[in-house]
Coordinates of C-alpha atoms in Angstrom, one line a residue:
M1 CA 4.2 43.1 61.0
L2 CA 6.2 41.7 58.0
G3 CA 5.0 42.7 54.6
R4 CA 3.7 40.1 52.2
V5 CA 6.3 38.8 49.8
E6 CA 5.0 37.7 46.4
N7 CA 7.0 35.9 43.7
P8 CA 6.8 37.8 40.4
P9 CA 5.2 35.8 37.5
R10 CA 7.6 33.9 35.3
P11 CA 7.8 35.1 31.7
R12 CA 6.0 33.0 29.2
T13 CA 7.9 30.7 26.9
A14 CA 7.1 29.0 23.6
A15 CA 8.3 26.4 21.2
F16 CA 8.3 27.4 17.6
F17 CA 8.0 24.7 15.0
D18 CA 8.5 24.9 11.2
L19 CA 6.0 22.5 9.7
D20 CA 7.2 20.7 6.5
K21 CA 9.9 18.0 7.2
T22 CA 10.0 19.2 10.8
V23 CA 6.6 18.1 12.1
I24 CA 5.2 16.3 9.0
A25 CA 7.1 14.2 6.5
K26 CA 6.1 16.1 3.4
S27 CA 5.2 19.5 2.0
S28 CA 1.9 20.5 3.6
T29 CA 0.8 22.5 0.5
L30 CA 1.8 20.0 -2.1
A31 CA 0.2 17.2 -0.1
F32 CA -3.3 18.3 -1.2
G33 CA -2.6 17.8 -4.9
R34 CA -4.9 14.8 -5.4
P35 CA -7.8 16.3 -3.4
F36 CA -7.6 19.5 -5.3
Y37 CA -7.6 17.5 -8.5
R38 CA -10.7 15.6 -7.5
G39 CA -12.3 18.9 -6.5
G40 CA -11.7 20.3 -10.0
L41 CA -9.1 22.9 -9.0
M42 CA -6.2 21.2 -10.7
N43 CA -5.7 19.2 -14.0
R44 CA -3.6 16.1 -14.3
R45 CA -0.6 18.0 -15.6
A46 CA -0.6 20.2 -12.5
V47 CA -0.9 17.2 -10.2
L48 CA 2.1 15.6 -11.9
R49 CA 4.0 18.8 -11.3
T50 CA 3.1 19.0 -7.7
A51 CA 4.0 15.3 -7.2
Y52 CA 7.4 15.9 -8.8
A53 CA 7.9 19.0 -6.7
Q54 CA 7.1 17.0 -3.6
F55 CA 9.7 14.4 -4.6
V56 CA 12.4 17.0 -5.3
Y57 CA 11.6 18.7 -2.0
L58 CA 11.8 15.5 0.1
V59 CA 15.1 14.4 -1.5
G60 CA 16.9 17.7 -1.7
G61 CA 15.2 20.1 0.7
A62 CA 14.3 23.6 -0.2
D63 CA 16.9 26.3 -0.4
H64 CA 16.1 29.9 -1.4
E65 CA 16.1 29.2 -5.1
Q66 CA 13.9 26.0 -4.7
T67 CA 11.5 27.8 -2.4
E68 CA 11.1 30.7 -4.9
R69 CA 10.3 28.3 -7.7
M70 CA 7.7 26.6 -5.6
R71 CA 6.2 29.9 -4.6
K72 CA 5.9 31.1 -8.1
M73 CA 4.4 27.8 -9.3
L74 CA 1.8 27.6 -6.5
S75 CA 0.9 31.3 -6.8
A76 CA 0.2 30.9 -10.5
L77 CA -1.6 27.6 -9.9
C78 CA -4.0 28.9 -7.3
R79 CA -5.0 32.1 -9.2
G80 CA -8.8 32.1 -9.4
W81 CA -9.4 29.3 -6.9
N82 CA -12.4 29.7 -4.7
V83 CA -11.1 30.2 -1.1
Q84 CA -14.1 28.5 0.5
Q85 CA -13.8 25.5 -1.7
V86 CA -10.1 25.2 -0.8
R87 CA -11.0 25.3 2.9
E88 CA -13.7 22.7 2.5
I89 CA -11.3 20.3 0.7
V90 CA -8.6 20.7 3.3
A91 CA -11.1 20.1 6.1
E92 CA -12.5 17.0 4.4
T93 CA -9.2 15.4 3.6
L94 CA -7.0 16.7 6.5
H95 CA -6.8 13.4 8.4
Q96 CA -6.2 11.4 5.2
M97 CA -3.5 13.6 3.7
I98 CA -1.7 14.9 6.8
D99 CA -2.4 12.9 10.0
P100 CA -0.5 9.7 8.8
F101 CA 2.6 11.8 8.1
V102 CA 3.0 13.6 11.5
Y103 CA 6.3 12.5 13.0
A104 CA 5.7 10.6 16.2
E105 CA 8.9 12.2 17.6
A106 CA 7.5 15.7 16.8
A107 CA 4.1 14.8 18.4
A108 CA 5.9 13.6 21.6
L109 CA 8.1 16.7 21.6
I110 CA 5.0 19.0 21.3
A111 CA 3.4 17.1 24.2
E112 CA 6.6 17.6 26.3
H113 CA 6.7 21.3 25.6
R114 CA 3.0 21.7 26.5
A115 CA 3.5 19.8 29.7
A116 CA 6.3 22.2 30.6
G117 CA 3.9 25.1 30.2
R118 CA 5.2 26.4 26.8
E119 CA 2.9 27.6 24.1
I120 CA 3.1 25.8 20.8
V121 CA 3.5 28.0 17.7
I122 CA 3.6 26.7 14.1
V123 CA 5.6 29.0 11.8
S124 CA 5.3 27.9 8.1
T125 CA 5.8 29.2 4.6
S126 CA 2.7 27.3 3.5
G127 CA -0.6 29.0 3.1
A128 CA -2.8 29.8 6.1
E129 CA -5.8 27.8 4.7
V130 CA -3.6 24.7 4.9
V131 CA -1.5 25.5 8.0
E132 CA -4.3 26.7 10.3
P133 CA -6.2 23.4 10.2
I134 CA -3.0 21.4 10.6
G135 CA -2.1 23.6 13.6
A136 CA -5.5 22.8 15.1
L137 CA -4.9 19.1 14.5
L138 CA -1.6 19.4 16.3
G139 CA -3.1 21.4 19.2
A140 CA -1.0 24.5 18.4
D141 CA -1.8 27.7 20.3
R142 CA -0.8 30.0 17.4
V143 CA 0.0 29.8 13.7
V144 CA 2.1 32.0 11.5
A145 CA 1.6 31.3 7.8
T146 CA 1.7 32.8 4.3
R147 CA -1.5 34.7 3.4
M148 CA -2.7 35.2 -0.2
V149 CA -4.6 38.2 -1.5
V150 CA -8.3 37.4 -1.9
E151 CA -10.8 39.4 -4.0
E152 CA -14.5 38.4 -4.2
G153 CA -13.8 35.1 -2.5
R154 CA -11.0 34.0 -4.9
Y155 CA -7.2 34.1 -4.9
T156 CA -5.6 36.7 -7.1
G157 CA -2.3 34.8 -7.2
E158 CA -0.6 37.7 -5.3
I159 CA 0.9 37.3 -1.8
E160 CA -0.3 39.5 1.1
Y161 CA 2.2 38.2 3.7
Y162 CA 5.1 35.8 3.0
A163 CA 6.2 33.8 6.0
Y164 CA 9.7 33.1 4.8
G165 CA 13.3 33.6 6.0
P166 CA 13.8 36.8 8.0
T167 CA 10.0 37.4 8.0
K168 CA 9.6 34.3 10.2
A169 CA 12.1 35.7 12.7
E170 CA 10.2 39.1 12.7
A171 CA 6.9 37.2 13.4
V172 CA 8.6 35.3 16.3
R173 CA 9.8 38.6 17.8
E174 CA 6.4 40.3 17.4
L175 CA 4.7 37.4 19.1
A176 CA 7.2 37.5 21.9
E177 CA 6.4 41.2 22.5
A178 CA 2.7 40.6 22.3
R179 CA 2.6 37.5 24.4
G180 CA 5.4 38.2 26.8
Y181 CA 7.7 35.4 25.7
D182 CA 11.2 35.4 27.0
L183 CA 13.0 34.4 23.8
E184 CA 16.1 33.3 25.6
R185 CA 14.1 30.6 27.2
C186 CA 12.2 29.7 24.0
W187 CA 12.8 26.8 21.6
A188 CA 12.7 26.6 17.8
Y189 CA 12.9 23.7 15.4
S190 CA 13.4 23.6 11.6
D191 CA 14.9 21.6 8.8
S192 CA 15.9 24.4 6.4
I193 CA 18.8 26.8 6.1
T194 CA 16.3 29.5 5.2
D195 CA 15.0 29.3 8.8
V196 CA 18.4 30.3 10.4
P197 CA 17.0 33.8 11.3
M198 CA 14.1 32.1 13.2
L199 CA 16.5 29.7 15.0
E200 CA 18.8 32.6 15.9
A201 CA 15.9 34.5 17.5
V202 CA 15.6 32.0 20.4
G203 CA 17.8 30.6 23.1
M204 CA 17.3 26.9 22.3
P205 CA 17.5 26.4 18.5
H206 CA 17.4 22.8 17.1
A207 CA 17.9 21.5 13.5
V208 CA 15.5 18.7 12.6
N209 CA 16.2 16.5 9.6
P210 CA 18.4 19.4 8.4
D211 CA 19.4 20.0 4.8
R212 CA 23.1 20.1 4.1
A213 CA 23.5 23.8 4.6
L214 CA 21.6 23.8 7.9
R215 CA 23.5 20.8 9.1
R216 CA 26.8 22.6 8.5
E217 CA 25.5 25.7 10.3
A218 CA 24.2 23.7 13.2
L219 CA 27.5 21.8 13.7
A220 CA 29.4 25.1 13.5
R221 CA 27.2 26.7 16.1
D222 CA 26.9 23.6 18.3
W223 CA 23.1 23.5 17.8
P224 CA 21.5 20.1 18.5
V225 CA 20.7 18.0 15.4
L226 CA 17.6 15.8 15.6
A227 CA 16.4 13.0 13.3
F228 CA 12.6 12.5 13.1
N229 CA 11.7 9.5 11.0
R230 CA 8.6 7.7 12.4
P231 CA 5.4 9.1 10.9
V232 CA 2.6 7.4 12.9
P233 CA -1.2 8.0 12.3
L234 CA -3.1 9.6 15.2
R235 CA -5.2 6.5 15.7
R236 CA -2.0 4.5 16.5
R237 CA -0.1 7.2 18.2
M238 CA -1.7 6.5 21.6
S239 CA -0.3 3.0 21.5
V240 CA 3.3 4.1 20.6
P241 CA 5.5 4.9 23.6
P242 CA 6.7 8.5 23.2
T243 CA 10.4 8.7 22.7
R244 CA 12.7 11.7 22.9
P245 CA 14.2 12.6 19.5
A246 CA 17.5 10.9 18.9
V247 CA 20.5 12.9 17.9
A248 CA 21.5 11.4 14.5
V249 CA 22.2 12.0 10.9
G250 CA 19.9 11.2 7.9
L251 CA 16.9 12.3 5.8
V252 CA 13.6 10.6 5.3
L253 CA 14.4 8.2 2.5
G254 CA 11.2 6.2 2.8
A255 CA 9.1 9.4 2.4
A256 CA 11.1 10.3 -0.7
V257 CA 10.5 6.9 -2.3
G258 CA 6.8 7.2 -1.5
A259 CA 6.7 10.6 -3.3
A260 CA 8.5 9.0 -6.3
L261 CA 5.9 6.2 -6.4
V262 CA 3.1 8.8 -6.4
A263 CA 4.7 10.6 -9.3
R264 CA 5.0 7.4 -11.2
W265 CA 1.4 6.4 -10.5
W266 CA 0.0 9.7 -11.8
W267 CA 2.3 9.5 -14.8
A268 CA 1.0 6.0 -15.6
R269 CA -2.6 7.3 -15.3
E270 CA -2.0 10.2 -17.6
R271 CA -0.3 7.9 -20.2
S272 CA -3.2 5.4 -19.9
A273 CA -5.8 8.3 -20.3
R274 CA -4.0 9.5 -23.4
A275 CA -3.9 6.1 -24.9
G276 CA -7.6 5.6 -24.2
G277 CA -8.4 8.9 -25.8

């Protein structure tokens, strides 16, 4: 009698996505400037600073120096904030502030990976209180994000875990070991040169809306370069035929112009308020 032959289970695979300018057309953390202002967490000056930072980020990307400046600014800004209030504001305004800016190409790509049986993992330098709800909105299986130190329900301004640069690659490898991912058969997507360690960690790295440095690196290594430029709200996404991302060159000029208009609007409001006072 012949013995029973069983096929060994195939290793799990995953698709790792950076968030800002890869899945959404803005900085996820800076996007909540106006809701945080309305909730009393920020003053007008801080909102102007975040609007300007959003504009600079969209136009020029975020290299190591730019990322460090943003980290220091946001760490100082959130010191003393009530964590529960932050979570409530994010939950209440998530669809308004984030959903309209999710790239249709990214949503379609996430759906394709899910259909292929891959787990979806968001790996972002932004804070967990922002990234985790966005991950749930996108249907991600797991989220890796920066965590702030919390004491008595408030942020101290210190960072407990910084999901940035090589740390992202370490998180990818740790997840692979814990979940049984075969990294050679995994995919990764990012827009920033700072995420090269994460892209190197997988067998199928992709540059999405890359900054200049990452574009050079991608071309030198023969990595695919994708252009995502169609943010489509969730309510309309079902009526938009999913398309595979096109290999192309270019950044999101329209999003940058929008950020500039936001900055001008807030500046005009502040000038008006001063004149009235």
